[in-house]
Amino acid sequence: MEMSAYPLELPEDDRPMVRFMNVTKSYGALTVLDQLNLDITRGEMVTVIGPSGSGKTTVLRMLMTLETINGGVIYVDGKPLTHMPKNGVLVPANERYLRKARSMIGMCFQHFNLFPHMTALQNCMEGPVQVLGLPKAEARARSEELLEMVGMIDKKDQYPSRLSGGQQQRVAIARALAMRPKIMLFDEVTSALDPEVIGEVTNVIRKLVNEHDLTMLMVTHQMGFARDISDRVCFFYQGRIEEQGEAEAFFTNPQRERTKQFLSAVKAAD
Amino acid sequence: MSIWDFLLQFGGRLTSGTLYTVAQFLLASVVAIVFALLSGLGKLSRNRAIRWASIIYIEIFRGTSLLVQLYWIYFVLPLFGLTLPKFVAGFLSVGLNIGSYGAELVRGAIQSVPRGQWEAAYALSMSPAKRMIRVILPQAFVIMLPPWGNLLIELLKGTALVALISVTDLMFEAKQINGSTFLSVQAFGSALVIYYILARFLITPFMRWCERAMARKLSRT
Amino acid sequence: MSFQWKWEFTWAILPRLMWATVNTLLASGIGYAIAMVLGLVFALLLRTGWKPLTLPLREAIEFIRSTPLVLQIFFVFYVGPQFGVRLSPWVSGMIAIGLHYSCYLSEVYRAGIEAVPRGQWEAARALNMSTRDTYMRIVIPQALPPSIAGMGNYLVGIFKDTPMLSVIGVAELMQTANAIGSETYRFLEPYTLVGVIFLLLSLPTAAFMRQFEAWVRRKLGM
């Protein structure tokens, strides 16, 4: 598709929170994502599942602009994210545009990536103070409120090295939320955790789904959890969406052969 | 004077200086390697006297400057009845100095051979000397070869100081030529380039070759 | 000349050597300051990944690292006059030492920065931090502790290389000891004292740097 065929902005009546439009990602000869089209509506919780190498994590990383894309355009809230308008067509976004465009997106990582030289509270305050320019007192109040919400307020002055994996991940969620994102991305946030602490992290996410109107995109291997809280599930296979649907229906009545195979393989492994 | 005229006129002296530098480098390397092995092993010895002798050697030569050591060996040792020719004083100082740094590489490499290797050799009832020579040192060599490559470059650079006790090496010739012609860029510049060629295109490739040869040998046996 | 150690001579020359020690320390300090700043500039320039810049810079750093400092000192000192610029021994000495060690320090910085896990960069990006803030607040604080050992080594290294400045007549320890030697024809005491002064200063510095590294690690909660 020609670059000029992509709209500079999505029309008022057709503005999902996120739109992937013909998005392609490849590393050299290896195509990780092939012409992906995916809409996520406001307030929706979408879970991405699939075998490893299916491109599911790449979807999140592209949305966070951690990866550049090789084709297509991603729109967020109707405006292009990966591109910017210039002389009436879309061109690849520069750093300045990207910083503005991605400000409504937050992300949590598999390995938490807390800053080791800052306490839990300092980790949460870092973005609001340095990036949003909030006064320290306000950033502190906001951060403490969020640490309270994730149940980490009594550990707020601890350094990450003194916290368990589950505790670190909860702080990481608070840190991302402190930026007041409209979209939250969860990239296998429970994969690096010991089984007994997975619950404390999934409970926080569950709370977010119930109490906030965030738009969320999650990659996970926890099928039960995905089924519980997702509005919609997308099954990725070899860089394409093999099947997607409303969570309950997807798990009880998958249509495609590959989906059935994957689900039964996962179940057998559990 | 163009660089070609310059090289035509002084090429002979620069070549002779280079040969002295190479000779100093080779002899100092032998001294450095011998002292590094002896004191590196000595520092791990159970014998207190050997251990302390090694530590004193290492700390004195690492804690002071090569130039100070060179002057001391050349100017002060004769007062104690030990007069060394300047050529010998030169490579001996450089070798002793670099050897003290090499000792730490030897010790570090020996200690980073996995504990299981010691235990396996021990379980085979090998004598302590056998354990060291047959099992530990070959593995330690592979570990310490890359940092030795850097150290030998430092050694080459160190040999330039022997010019200050009038060994007629490359540095000395450059200084002499500069003194008589005031063509500083050409004199010092060509010496710098020659040192660079020795380091980058002889020493470094040779060490790489040693690393590969060692790795091959170790994987075959 | 005699090999007998003369104490009264020792006491007589000690004050002069002490003053020279101040010059030696000053030269080390200035040289190190230049090297730290210039090294950081080189490290950051190399990180731009812009080939027309990084390839020649890398080669230049390699060149300076593999050629003798004493020759570089001569070069800087004598090349100026050939083009009508006269640099004082101090200025040329500081330029040569600062430049020489900046090449080593840039390598220390590079290794330190590369040791910071990718996830830290990504987390900073996910928080929408600017490149500047990412370096200043996230990457450099974490790159610092593992770099301290290397930085300390090169501080001691500069200190031990300052005697080379004597070749262009900077009045530091070695030059002073040479002067005393040629005035009095006694070499035993001045050269030995210089050695002892170096030992007394460099061994504690090395020990201090180890303590300092542990302190910084604690301070940064690592």
mmCIF file of N, CA and C in Angstrom, chain A residues 204-270:
data_model
loop_
_atom_site.group_PDB
_atom_site.id
_atom_site.type_symbol
_atom_site.label_atom_id
_atom_site.label_comp_id
_atom_site.label_asym_id
_atom_site.label_seq_id
_atom_site.Cartn_x
_atom_site.Cartn_y
_atom_site.Cartn_z
ATOM 1 N N VAL A 204 -3.565 -7.509 41.082
ATOM 2 C CA VAL A 204 -3.451 -6.073 40.818
ATOM 3 C C VAL A 204 -4.014 -5.749 39.434
ATOM 4 N N ILE A 205 -3.682 -6.596 38.452
ATOM 5 C CA ILE A 205 -4.178 -6.342 37.092
ATOM 6 C C ILE A 205 -5.702 -6.467 37.048
ATOM 7 N N ARG A 206 -6.198 -7.471 37.772
ATOM 8 C CA ARG A 206 -7.650 -7.674 37.846
ATOM 9 C C ARG A 206 -8.327 -6.406 38.380
ATOM 10 N N LYS A 207 -7.708 -5.844 39.424
ATOM 11 C CA LYS A 207 -8.235 -4.628 40.030
ATOM 12 C C LYS A 207 -8.260 -3.476 39.015
ATOM 13 N N LEU A 208 -7.207 -3.394 38.225
ATOM 14 C CA LEU A 208 -7.142 -2.344 37.207
ATOM 15 C C LEU A 208 -8.281 -2.485 36.216
ATOM 16 N N VAL A 209 -8.515 -3.736 35.791
ATOM 17 C CA VAL A 209 -9.576 -3.981 34.816
ATOM 18 C C VAL A 209 -10.918 -3.556 35.381
ATOM 19 N N ASN A 210 -11.151 -3.874 36.659
ATOM 20 C CA ASN A 210 -12.453 -3.602 37.257
ATOM 21 C C ASN A 210 -12.661 -2.130 37.580
ATOM 22 N N GLU A 211 -11.579 -1.445 37.992
ATOM 23 C CA GLU A 211 -11.774 -0.114 38.554
ATOM 24 C C GLU A 211 -11.356 1.030 37.631
ATOM 25 N N HIS A 212 -10.651 0.727 36.546
ATOM 26 C CA HIS A 212 -10.192 1.814 35.687
ATOM 27 C C HIS A 212 -10.709 1.620 34.274
ATOM 28 N N ASP A 213 -10.722 2.696 33.516
ATOM 29 C CA ASP A 213 -11.164 2.557 32.132
ATOM 30 C C ASP A 213 -9.967 2.542 31.183
ATOM 31 N N LEU A 214 -8.858 1.936 31.655
ATOM 32 C CA LEU A 214 -7.678 1.810 30.815
ATOM 33 C C LEU A 214 -7.924 0.865 29.648
ATOM 34 N N THR A 215 -7.259 1.167 28.553
ATOM 35 C CA THR A 215 -7.213 0.212 27.457
ATOM 36 C C THR A 215 -5.983 -0.647 27.698
ATOM 37 N N MET A 216 -6.143 -1.979 27.644
ATOM 38 C CA MET A 216 -5.004 -2.819 27.997
ATOM 39 C C MET A 216 -4.731 -3.883 26.946
ATOM 40 N N LEU A 217 -3.433 -4.119 26.772
ATOM 41 C CA LEU A 217 -2.993 -5.158 25.857
ATOM 42 C C LEU A 217 -2.002 -5.996 26.632
ATOM 43 N N MET A 218 -2.242 -7.321 26.654
ATOM 44 C CA MET A 218 -1.442 -8.161 27.528
ATOM 45 C C MET A 218 -0.968 -9.403 26.766
ATOM 46 N N VAL A 219 0.301 -9.738 26.967
ATOM 47 C CA VAL A 219 0.804 -11.013 26.472
ATOM 48 C C VAL A 219 0.982 -11.909 27.684
ATOM 49 N N THR A 220 0.437 -13.088 27.661
ATOM 50 C CA THR A 220 0.578 -13.954 28.828
ATOM 51 C C THR A 220 0.546 -15.425 28.450
ATOM 52 N N HIS A 221 1.047 -16.248 29.353
ATOM 53 C CA HIS A 221 0.926 -17.699 29.202
ATOM 54 C C HIS A 221 -0.099 -18.270 30.171
ATOM 55 N N GLN A 222 -0.711 -17.362 30.991
ATOM 56 C CA GLN A 222 -1.684 -17.808 31.989
ATOM 57 C C GLN A 222 -3.065 -17.858 31.345
ATOM 58 N N MET A 223 -3.441 -19.021 30.805
ATOM 59 C CA MET A 223 -4.687 -19.101 30.047
ATOM 60 C C MET A 223 -5.910 -18.835 30.920
ATOM 61 N N GLY A 224 -5.872 -19.369 32.139
ATOM 62 C CA GLY A 224 -7.015 -19.178 33.033
ATOM 63 C C GLY A 224 -7.233 -17.711 33.328
ATOM 64 N N PHE A 225 -6.147 -17.033 33.586
ATOM 65 C CA PHE A 225 -6.202 -15.610 33.890
ATOM 66 C C PHE A 225 -6.710 -14.827 32.680
ATOM 67 N N ALA A 226 -6.193 -15.174 31.521
ATOM 68 C CA ALA A 226 -6.609 -14.497 30.295
ATOM 69 C C ALA A 226 -8.121 -14.654 30.086
ATOM 70 N N ARG A 227 -8.584 -15.850 30.332
ATOM 71 C CA ARG A 227 -10.004 -16.141 30.127
ATOM 72 C C ARG A 227 -10.865 -15.336 31.097
ATOM 73 N N ASP A 228 -10.362 -15.206 32.339
ATOM 74 C CA ASP A 228 -11.092 -14.487 33.380
ATOM 75 C C ASP A 228 -11.295 -13.022 33.059
ATOM 76 N N ILE A 229 -10.214 -12.367 32.648
ATOM 77 C CA ILE A 229 -10.287 -10.911 32.640
ATOM 78 C C ILE A 229 -10.338 -10.275 31.254
ATOM 79 N N SER A 230 -10.075 -11.040 30.199
ATOM 80 C CA SER A 230 -10.005 -10.401 28.884
ATOM 81 C C SER A 230 -11.382 -10.168 28.313
ATOM 82 N N ASP A 231 -11.497 -9.110 27.517
ATOM 83 C CA ASP A 231 -12.687 -8.951 26.707
ATOM 84 C C ASP A 231 -12.533 -9.770 25.432
ATOM 85 N N ARG A 232 -11.276 -9.799 24.954
ATOM 86 C CA ARG A 232 -11.046 -10.442 23.674
ATOM 87 C C ARG A 232 -9.689 -11.125 23.708
ATOM 88 N N VAL A 233 -9.578 -12.237 22.998
ATOM 89 C CA VAL A 233 -8.307 -12.950 22.933
ATOM 90 C C VAL A 233 -7.873 -13.058 21.474
ATOM 91 N N CYS A 234 -6.577 -12.753 21.218
ATOM 92 C CA CYS A 234 -6.036 -12.924 19.869
ATOM 93 C C CYS A 234 -4.993 -14.022 19.895
ATOM 94 N N PHE A 235 -5.146 -14.980 19.036
ATOM 95 C CA PHE A 235 -4.163 -16.058 18.949
ATOM 96 C C PHE A 235 -3.254 -15.813 17.759
ATOM 97 N N PHE A 236 -1.963 -15.608 18.047
ATOM 98 C CA PHE A 236 -0.981 -15.348 16.985
ATOM 99 C C PHE A 236 -0.302 -16.642 16.585
ATOM 100 N N TYR A 237 -0.121 -16.788 15.299
ATOM 101 C CA TYR A 237 0.620 -17.939 14.803
ATOM 102 C C TYR A 237 1.428 -17.498 13.597
ATOM 103 N N GLN A 238 2.718 -17.665 13.675
ATOM 104 C CA GLN A 238 3.633 -17.301 12.594
ATOM 105 C C GLN A 238 3.386 -15.903 12.031
ATOM 106 N N GLY A 239 3.313 -14.949 12.944
ATOM 107 C CA GLY A 239 3.254 -13.561 12.517
ATOM 108 C C GLY A 239 1.902 -13.081 12.028
ATOM 109 N N ARG A 240 0.854 -13.908 12.229
ATOM 110 C CA ARG A 240 -0.492 -13.494 11.819
ATOM 111 C C ARG A 240 -1.472 -13.823 12.927
ATOM 112 N N ILE A 241 -2.602 -13.120 12.902
ATOM 113 C CA ILE A 241 -3.656 -13.492 13.837
ATOM 114 C C ILE A 241 -4.384 -14.692 13.248
ATOM 115 N N GLU A 242 -4.216 -15.823 13.917
ATOM 116 C CA GLU A 242 -4.834 -17.049 13.413
ATOM 117 C C GLU A 242 -6.311 -17.052 13.757
ATOM 118 N N GLU A 243 -6.605 -16.595 14.968
ATOM 119 C CA GLU A 243 -8.008 -16.573 15.391
ATOM 120 C C GLU A 243 -8.166 -15.584 16.517
ATOM 121 N N GLN A 244 -9.296 -14.871 16.554
ATOM 122 C CA GLN A 244 -9.562 -14.013 17.700
ATOM 123 C C GLN A 244 -11.036 -14.026 18.011
ATOM 124 N N GLY A 245 -11.362 -13.710 19.296
ATOM 125 C CA GLY A 245 -12.762 -13.706 19.657
ATOM 126 C C GLY A 245 -12.965 -13.344 21.102
ATOM 127 N N GLU A 246 -14.224 -13.237 21.486
ATOM 128 C CA GLU A 246 -14.585 -12.934 22.865
ATOM 129 C C GLU A 246 -14.017 -14.054 23.739
ATOM 130 N N ALA A 247 -13.457 -13.684 24.901
ATOM 131 C CA ALA A 247 -12.633 -14.602 25.676
ATOM 132 C C ALA A 247 -13.313 -15.946 25.957
ATOM 133 N N GLU A 248 -14.491 -15.903 26.522
ATOM 134 C CA GLU A 248 -15.148 -17.129 26.947
ATOM 135 C C GLU A 248 -15.372 -18.057 25.746
ATOM 136 N N ALA A 249 -15.900 -17.462 24.669
ATOM 137 C CA ALA A 249 -16.183 -18.253 23.468
ATOM 138 C C ALA A 249 -14.896 -18.803 22.865
ATOM 139 N N PHE A 250 -13.837 -17.985 22.895
ATOM 140 C CA PHE A 250 -12.576 -18.406 22.314
ATOM 141 C C PHE A 250 -12.053 -19.669 22.991
ATOM 142 N N PHE A 251 -12.130 -19.686 24.312
ATOM 143 C CA PHE A 251 -11.567 -20.835 25.019
ATOM 144 C C PHE A 251 -12.483 -22.043 25.002
ATOM 145 N N THR A 252 -13.808 -21.817 25.048
ATOM 146 C CA THR A 252 -14.707 -22.971 25.066
ATOM 147 C C THR A 252 -14.922 -23.542 23.675
ATOM 148 N N ASN A 253 -14.856 -22.666 22.687
ATOM 149 C CA ASN A 253 -15.205 -23.164 21.358
ATOM 150 C C ASN A 253 -14.304 -22.607 20.262
ATOM 151 N N PRO A 254 -13.003 -22.957 20.305
ATOM 152 C CA PRO A 254 -12.101 -22.451 19.263
ATOM 153 C C PRO A 254 -12.470 -23.038 17.911
ATOM 154 N N GLN A 255 -12.304 -22.223 16.863
ATOM 155 C CA GLN A 255 -12.735 -22.639 15.538
ATOM 156 C C GLN A 255 -11.630 -23.321 14.734
ATOM 157 N N ARG A 256 -10.428 -22.776 14.839
ATOM 158 C CA ARG A 256 -9.365 -23.214 13.940
ATOM 159 C C ARG A 256 -8.598 -24.393 14.533
ATOM 160 N N GLU A 257 -8.075 -25.203 13.627
ATOM 161 C CA GLU A 257 -7.351 -26.406 14.050
ATOM 162 C C GLU A 257 -6.120 -26.069 14.893
ATOM 163 N N ARG A 258 -5.350 -25.044 14.425
ATOM 164 C CA ARG A 258 -4.109 -24.674 15.131
ATOM 165 C C ARG A 258 -4.401 -24.149 16.529
ATOM 166 N N THR A 259 -5.512 -23.421 16.654
ATOM 167 C CA THR A 259 -5.899 -22.916 17.964
ATOM 168 C C THR A 259 -6.176 -24.067 18.906
ATOM 169 N N LYS A 260 -6.925 -25.046 18.406
ATOM 170 C CA LYS A 260 -7.257 -26.202 19.242
ATOM 171 C C LYS A 260 -5.998 -26.912 19.695
ATOM 172 N N GLN A 261 -5.088 -27.115 18.736
ATOM 173 C CA GLN A 261 -3.818 -27.782 19.070
ATOM 174 C C GLN A 261 -3.068 -27.019 20.154
ATOM 175 N N PHE A 262 -2.971 -25.689 19.959
ATOM 176 C CA PHE A 262 -2.226 -24.881 20.914
ATOM 177 C C PHE A 262 -2.848 -24.963 22.293
ATOM 178 N N LEU A 263 -4.171 -24.790 22.352
ATOM 179 C CA LEU A 263 -4.834 -24.784 23.647
ATOM 180 C C LEU A 263 -4.699 -26.123 24.360
ATOM 181 N N SER A 264 -4.813 -27.199 23.609
ATOM 182 C CA SER A 264 -4.706 -28.505 24.278
ATOM 183 C C SER A 264 -3.269 -28.774 24.706
ATOM 184 N N ALA A 265 -2.293 -28.266 23.927
ATOM 185 C CA ALA A 265 -0.885 -28.433 24.307
ATOM 186 C C ALA A 265 -0.601 -27.678 25.599
ATOM 187 N N VAL A 266 -1.163 -26.449 25.690
ATOM 188 C CA VAL A 266 -0.949 -25.647 26.893
ATOM 189 C C VAL A 266 -1.603 -26.311 28.092
ATOM 190 N N LYS A 267 -2.818 -26.825 27.868
ATOM 191 C CA LYS A 267 -3.537 -27.476 28.953
ATOM 192 C C LYS A 267 -2.763 -28.694 29.459
ATOM 193 N N ALA A 268 -2.221 -29.452 28.510
ATOM 194 C CA ALA A 268 -1.467 -30.657 28.883
ATOM 195 C C ALA A 268 -0.243 -30.289 29.712
ATOM 196 N N ALA A 269 0.330 -29.135 29.399
ATOM 197 C CA ALA A 269 1.547 -28.730 30.102
ATOM 198 C C ALA A 269 1.248 -28.240 31.507
ATOM 199 N N ASP A 270 -0.003 -27.776 31.738
ATOM 200 C CA ASP A 270 -0.319 -27.171 33.038
ATOM 201 C C ASP A 270 -0.314 -28.161 34.187
#
